[in-house]
Short mmCIF file of C-alpha atoms in Angstrom, two decimals:
data_model
loop_
_atom_site.label_atom_id
_atom_site.label_comp_id
_atom_site.label_asym_id
_atom_site.label_seq_id
_atom_site.Cartn_x
_atom_site.Cartn_y
_atom_site.Cartn_z
CA MET Y 1 -23.73 3.98 -3.19
CA ASN Y 2 -20.55 4.04 -5.35
CA VAL Y 3 -18.02 1.55 -4.41
CA GLN Y 4 -15.22 4.52 -4.55
CA PHE Y 5 -16.80 6.88 -3.14
CA LYS Y 6 -17.78 4.42 -0.11
CA LYS Y 7 -14.29 3.18 0.38
CA GLY Y 8 -12.88 6.69 0.83
CA VAL Y 9 -15.45 7.10 3.66
CA LEU Y 10 -15.28 4.19 5.09
CA GLU Y 11 -11.19 5.64 6.50
CA LEU Y 12 -13.39 8.26 8.53
CA CYS Y 13 -15.86 6.12 9.98
CA VAL Y 14 -13.19 3.53 11.18
CA LEU Y 15 -10.85 5.96 12.76
CA VAL Y 16 -14.14 8.38 14.23
CA LEU Y 17 -15.85 4.78 15.96
CA ILE Y 18 -12.43 3.88 17.24
CA SER Y 19 -12.06 7.42 18.59
CA GLU Y 20 -15.18 6.47 20.92
CA LYS Y 21 -13.80 3.59 22.23
CA ASP Y 22 -11.13 0.53 21.16
CA GLN Y 23 -12.64 -1.70 19.37
CA TYR Y 24 -12.27 -5.20 17.71
CA GLY Y 25 -12.48 -5.99 14.13
CA TYR Y 26 -15.94 -7.79 14.43
CA GLU Y 27 -17.63 -5.34 16.57
CA LEU Y 28 -16.02 -2.71 14.29
CA ALA Y 29 -17.45 -4.20 11.52
CA GLN Y 30 -21.54 -4.59 12.95
CA ASN Y 31 -21.19 -0.91 14.49
CA ILE Y 32 -20.26 -0.01 10.87
CA SER Y 33 -22.97 -2.45 8.93
CA LYS Y 34 -25.69 -1.23 10.63
CA ARG Y 35 -25.62 2.43 9.09
CA ILE Y 36 -23.82 1.91 5.94
CA ASP Y 37 -24.05 -1.03 3.70
CA VAL Y 38 -20.92 -2.20 3.34
CA ALA Y 39 -18.45 -5.19 2.19
CA GLU Y 40 -17.51 -6.06 5.66
CA GLY Y 41 -14.04 -7.92 4.79
CA THR Y 42 -12.26 -4.43 3.20
CA LEU Y 43 -12.22 -3.57 6.69
CA TYR Y 44 -9.71 -5.45 8.19
CA PRO Y 45 -7.35 -4.32 5.05
CA LEU Y 46 -7.94 -1.08 6.16
CA LEU Y 47 -7.13 -1.50 9.58
CA ARG Y 48 -3.95 -3.38 8.97
CA ARG Y 49 -2.96 0.10 6.95
CA LEU Y 50 -4.34 2.28 9.54
CA THR Y 51 -2.44 0.48 12.04
CA LYS Y 52 1.14 0.07 10.06
CA GLU Y 53 1.33 3.90 9.85
CA ASN Y 54 1.01 4.08 13.21
CA TYR Y 55 -2.59 5.70 13.60
CA PHE Y 56 -3.98 2.43 15.51
CA THR Y 57 -2.20 0.56 18.19
CA THR Y 58 -3.76 -2.97 19.15
CA TYR Y 59 -4.06 -5.39 21.78
CA LEU Y 60 -4.75 -8.96 22.17
CA SER Y 61 -7.63 -9.45 25.31
CA GLU Y 62 -9.18 -12.69 26.40
CA SER Y 63 -12.96 -12.89 26.15
CA THR Y 64 -15.34 -15.11 28.56
CA GLU Y 65 -16.34 -17.30 25.52
CA GLY Y 66 -14.64 -17.39 22.07
CA PRO Y 67 -11.07 -16.97 20.73
CA SER Y 68 -9.35 -13.76 22.57
CA ARG Y 69 -9.88 -10.53 20.73
CA LYS Y 70 -7.65 -8.15 18.68
CA TYR Y 71 -8.62 -4.44 20.11
CA TYR Y 72 -7.68 -1.44 18.22
CA SER Y 73 -7.10 1.55 19.71
CA LEU Y 74 -6.38 5.41 18.40
CA THR Y 75 -2.77 7.11 18.80
CA GLU Y 76 -2.60 10.42 18.81
CA ALA Y 77 -0.82 10.39 15.49
CA GLY Y 78 -4.40 8.81 14.51
CA ARG Y 79 -6.28 11.68 16.62
CA GLU Y 80 -4.86 14.34 14.69
CA TYR Y 81 -5.26 12.68 11.44
CA MET Y 82 -8.62 12.00 12.14
CA GLU Y 83 -9.37 15.17 12.97
CA SER Y 84 -7.87 16.56 9.66
CA LEU Y 85 -10.19 14.21 7.33
CA ILE Y 86 -13.52 15.14 9.32
CA GLU Y 87 -12.42 18.62 8.38
CA GLU Y 88 -11.60 17.78 5.13
CA TRP Y 89 -15.09 16.11 5.01
CA LYS Y 90 -17.61 19.25 6.64
CA GLN Y 91 -16.02 21.10 3.70
CA PHE Y 92 -16.76 18.69 1.13
CA SER Y 93 -20.18 17.62 2.14
CA SER Y 94 -21.27 20.95 2.99
CA GLY Y 95 -20.40 22.09 -0.71
CA VAL Y 96 -22.12 19.15 -2.04
CA ASN Y 97 -25.10 20.40 0.10
CA GLU Y 98 -25.00 23.77 -0.93
CA LEU Y 99 -25.20 22.89 -4.60
CA ILE Y 100 -27.63 20.29 -4.11
CA GLU Y 101 -29.78 22.80 -2.46
CA GLU Y 102 -29.51 25.74 -4.94
CA ALA Y 103 -30.19 23.28 -7.91
CA GLU Y 104 -33.56 22.24 -6.67
CA LYS Y 105 -34.26 25.96 -5.78
CA ASN Y 106 -33.74 26.94 -9.58
CA GLU Y 107 -36.29 23.86 -10.46
CA MET H 1 -20.80 -19.59 -0.47
CA ASN H 2 -19.76 -20.91 3.16
CA LYS H 3 -17.06 -20.48 5.25
CA GLU H 4 -14.55 -23.24 3.53
CA THR H 5 -14.99 -21.86 0.19
CA PHE H 6 -14.52 -18.40 1.27
CA MET H 7 -11.16 -19.15 3.11
CA ARG H 8 -9.85 -20.82 0.21
CA GLU H 9 -10.14 -17.97 -2.29
CA LEU H 10 -7.85 -16.11 -0.02
CA ASP H 11 -5.51 -18.31 0.51
CA LEU H 12 -5.35 -18.95 -2.96
CA GLN H 13 -5.13 -15.09 -3.57
CA LEU H 14 -2.36 -14.58 -1.45
CA GLU H 15 0.05 -17.86 -1.69
CA ARG H 16 2.80 -15.66 -3.15
CA ILE H 17 2.90 -14.43 0.28
CA PRO H 18 5.02 -16.62 3.15
CA GLU H 19 3.27 -18.96 5.17
CA GLN H 20 3.67 -17.11 8.15
CA ASP H 21 2.60 -13.58 6.88
CA ARG H 22 -0.17 -15.27 5.16
CA HIS H 23 -1.21 -17.16 8.22
CA GLU H 24 -1.67 -13.84 10.06
CA LEU H 25 -3.54 -12.16 7.58
CA LEU H 26 -5.85 -15.09 7.55
CA TYR H 27 -6.42 -15.06 11.21
CA ASP H 28 -8.73 -12.02 11.30
CA PHE H 29 -11.02 -13.57 9.22
CA GLU H 30 -10.89 -16.97 10.84
CA GLU H 31 -11.81 -14.62 14.38
CA HIS H 32 -14.63 -13.01 11.93
CA PHE H 33 -16.55 -16.46 11.36
CA GLU H 34 -16.15 -17.09 14.64
CA MET H 35 -17.43 -14.37 16.17
CA GLY H 36 -20.43 -14.20 13.62
CA GLU H 37 -21.36 -17.85 14.44
CA GLN H 38 -21.55 -17.41 18.17
CA GLU H 39 -24.36 -14.34 17.36
CA GLY H 40 -26.47 -17.54 15.47
CA LYS H 41 -25.45 -16.58 12.12
CA THR H 42 -25.06 -18.71 9.54
CA GLU H 43 -21.63 -19.02 7.80
CA GLU H 44 -23.53 -17.74 4.06
CA GLU H 45 -24.73 -14.86 6.08
CA ILE H 46 -21.20 -14.12 7.09
CA THR H 47 -19.61 -14.44 3.91
CA ALA H 48 -22.70 -12.71 2.30
CA GLU H 49 -21.76 -9.43 4.85
CA LEU H 50 -17.75 -10.12 4.55
CA GLY H 51 -18.15 -9.36 0.36
CA ASN H 52 -15.85 -10.59 -2.55
CA PRO H 53 -12.93 -12.67 -1.22
CA LYS H 54 -10.84 -11.92 -4.59
CA VAL H 55 -11.39 -7.94 -4.33
CA ILE H 56 -10.33 -8.45 -0.36
CA ALA H 57 -7.16 -10.62 -0.92
CA LYS H 58 -5.80 -7.83 -4.04
CA ASP H 59 -6.13 -4.96 -1.55
CA MET H 60 -4.22 -7.00 1.35
CA PHE H 61 -1.79 -8.66 -1.25
CA MET H 62 -0.89 -5.12 -2.64
CA GLU H 63 -0.57 -3.62 0.56
CA TYR H 64 1.79 -6.41 1.72
CA ARG H 65 4.11 -5.86 -1.41
CA ILE H 66 4.05 -2.17 -0.35
CA THR H 67 4.89 -2.93 2.94
CA GLN H 68 8.00 -5.26 1.87
CA ALA H 69 9.19 -2.24 -0.50
CA GLU H 70 9.88 -0.08 1.94
CA ALA H 71 11.10 -2.66 5.06
CA ASP H 72 13.64 -3.95 2.60
CA LYS H 73 14.62 -1.50 -0.07
CA SER H 74 15.68 -3.68 -3.65
CA VAL H 75 14.41 -3.30 -7.00
CA LYS H 76 12.65 -7.07 -6.67
CA ASN H 77 10.33 -5.75 -4.41
CA ILE H 78 9.31 -2.80 -6.13
CA SER H 79 9.17 -3.89 -8.71
CA ARG H 80 6.41 -6.60 -7.15
CA ALA H 81 4.80 -3.67 -5.46
CA ILE H 82 3.95 -2.07 -8.73
CA LEU H 83 3.16 -4.89 -10.21
CA ALA H 84 0.39 -5.47 -7.47
CA THR H 85 -0.63 -1.86 -7.92
CA ILE H 86 -0.83 -2.52 -11.89
CA SER H 87 -3.08 -6.02 -11.05
CA LEU H 88 -5.60 -3.57 -8.79
CA SER H 89 -6.85 -1.67 -12.23
CA PHE H 90 -6.10 -0.67 -15.60
CA PHE H 91 -6.26 2.96 -14.62
CA ASN H 92 -3.17 1.68 -12.94
CA LEU H 93 -1.18 0.20 -15.81
CA ILE H 94 -1.22 3.79 -17.85
CA PHE H 95 -0.36 5.66 -14.96
CA VAL H 96 2.42 3.68 -12.99
CA ILE H 97 3.88 1.93 -15.76
CA GLY H 98 4.32 5.08 -17.77
CA PRO H 99 6.53 7.50 -15.86
CA VAL H 100 7.81 4.83 -14.03
CA ALA H 101 9.47 3.13 -17.07
CA GLY H 102 10.65 6.61 -17.82
CA ILE H 103 12.41 7.20 -15.14
CA THR H 104 13.84 4.32 -14.46
CA ALA H 105 14.77 4.36 -18.42
CA ALA H 106 16.78 7.71 -17.97
CA TYR H 107 18.08 6.44 -14.42
CA VAL H 108 19.61 3.89 -16.06
CA GLY H 109 21.32 5.53 -18.82
CA LEU H 110 22.66 7.84 -16.85
CA VAL H 111 24.49 4.66 -14.49
CA ALA H 112 25.53 3.85 -17.74
CA ALA H 113 27.42 6.75 -19.11
CA SER H 114 28.95 6.84 -15.31
CA ILE H 115 30.30 2.91 -15.76
CA ALA H 116 31.53 4.17 -19.45
CA LEU H 117 33.46 7.08 -18.18
CA ILE H 118 35.16 4.94 -15.39
CA PHE H 119 36.56 3.13 -18.13
CA THR H 120 37.55 5.13 -20.34
CA PRO H 121 41.59 4.38 -19.37
CA ILE H 122 40.78 1.08 -21.26
CA VAL H 123 40.51 3.43 -24.62
CA TRP H 124 44.40 5.15 -23.91
CA LEU H 125 45.39 1.10 -23.21
CA GLY H 126 44.13 0.16 -26.18
CA ALA H 127 46.07 3.20 -27.71
CA LEU H 128 49.31 1.91 -26.14
CA ILE H 129 49.23 -1.52 -27.31
CA PHE H 130 48.10 -0.77 -31.32
CA HIS H 131 49.37 2.54 -31.96
CA GLN H 132 52.75 3.25 -31.19
CA THR H 133 51.69 6.95 -31.02
CA ASP H 134 54.43 9.55 -29.39
CA SER H 135 52.40 11.36 -26.47
CA LEU H 136 51.14 8.88 -24.32
CA LEU H 137 51.28 10.59 -21.54
CA GLN H 138 48.79 13.44 -21.91
CA PRO H 139 46.10 11.51 -22.78
CA PHE H 140 46.52 8.91 -19.73
CA PHE H 141 46.30 11.94 -17.61
CA ILE H 142 43.07 13.30 -19.68
CA THR H 143 41.10 9.38 -19.58
CA ILE H 144 42.46 9.32 -15.50
CA THR H 145 40.76 12.33 -15.51
CA ILE H 146 37.63 11.39 -17.14
CA SER H 147 37.16 8.01 -15.01
CA SER H 148 38.08 9.57 -12.27
CA PHE H 149 35.08 12.05 -12.69
CA GLY H 150 33.19 8.71 -13.90
CA VAL H 151 33.50 7.29 -10.20
CA LEU H 152 32.16 10.57 -8.81
CA PHE H 153 29.22 10.83 -11.10
CA GLY H 154 28.75 6.90 -10.24
CA ILE H 155 28.49 7.64 -6.87
CA ALA H 156 26.42 10.32 -6.86
CA MET H 157 23.94 8.29 -9.24
CA LEU H 158 23.62 5.97 -6.51
CA TYR H 159 22.31 9.04 -4.02
CA VAL H 160 19.99 9.97 -6.58
CA GLY H 161 19.05 6.06 -6.83
CA LYS H 162 17.55 5.75 -2.84
CA VAL H 163 15.76 8.94 -3.81
CA LEU H 164 14.41 7.70 -6.93
CA TYR H 165 13.46 4.34 -5.14
CA LEU H 166 11.64 6.48 -2.28
CA LEU H 167 9.90 8.87 -5.44
CA ILE H 168 8.59 5.58 -6.97
CA LEU H 169 7.42 3.99 -3.49
CA LYS H 170 5.78 7.23 -2.74
CA TYR H 171 3.92 7.63 -6.27
CA VAL H 172 2.57 4.13 -6.14
CA LYS H 173 0.79 4.42 -2.93
CA TYR H 174 -0.32 8.03 -4.02
CA ASN H 175 -1.80 6.07 -7.17
CA ILE H 176 -3.56 3.88 -4.71
CA LYS H 177 -4.77 6.16 -3.02
CA ILE H 178 -6.60 7.86 -5.99
CA VAL H 179 -7.95 4.42 -7.16
CA LYS H 180 -9.57 3.94 -4.51
CA GLY H 181 -10.91 7.57 -3.85
CA ALA H 182 -9.42 8.05 -0.74
CA ARG H 183 -8.73 11.22 -1.34
#
């Protein structure tokens, strides 16, 4: 898929996944790349930016094995932002789908 | 690519960021490698999933510069943020430099004008020294009036400068969004 296009949608995916449950970077990367082919490294700058904009808060949690994990949690502002993005996405994707369907019908 | 090459590339691209901040940025990736290895992945598999370190670093560097320009408002910081943005894409070279240079030039012109007005009494002083004219008092009051107008104008320009700073910062961020296709 087109890289620029994917970057925009990635933000929405990250918000949605973290709204379900708090996650740490690696876990999030695995959950996203299960569905979408994405360069996982780009997630970290994105997470940092969304945290800076107060959409996420972070906390450290010790784990039984390996290093302590930095968890991301959605804030109230983050939830509002996510909802507005979902709305935009739904309008956008249904518009595109309608266009495609019409074109296919006319063929 | 192995872990060492990947991390070295990131480090190299971010070398202009102070040690402590850079270390924090790199830590996320250290953590990522450790967890991937725990799951039995090789370093090569992990770097392949992470993607191009140069692209990732450029993204982080620009973000860092913008955060700096927001936190500590100085001409140096905003110039750095603009430069980092430009390095992101050729598109930005045209769409950022153009408006920013235009606005900055206009602003510098206005500031220069206010400074010139402030110093008009020097002209009167010159007249006093070199020409023994009859009416010295009237020009004196005129130049003093012009000078005080210059001071007020200059103060107004200070406020305009602050607003412009924020506007440019906003514009730069908007531009990045466009380039990244976020909106």
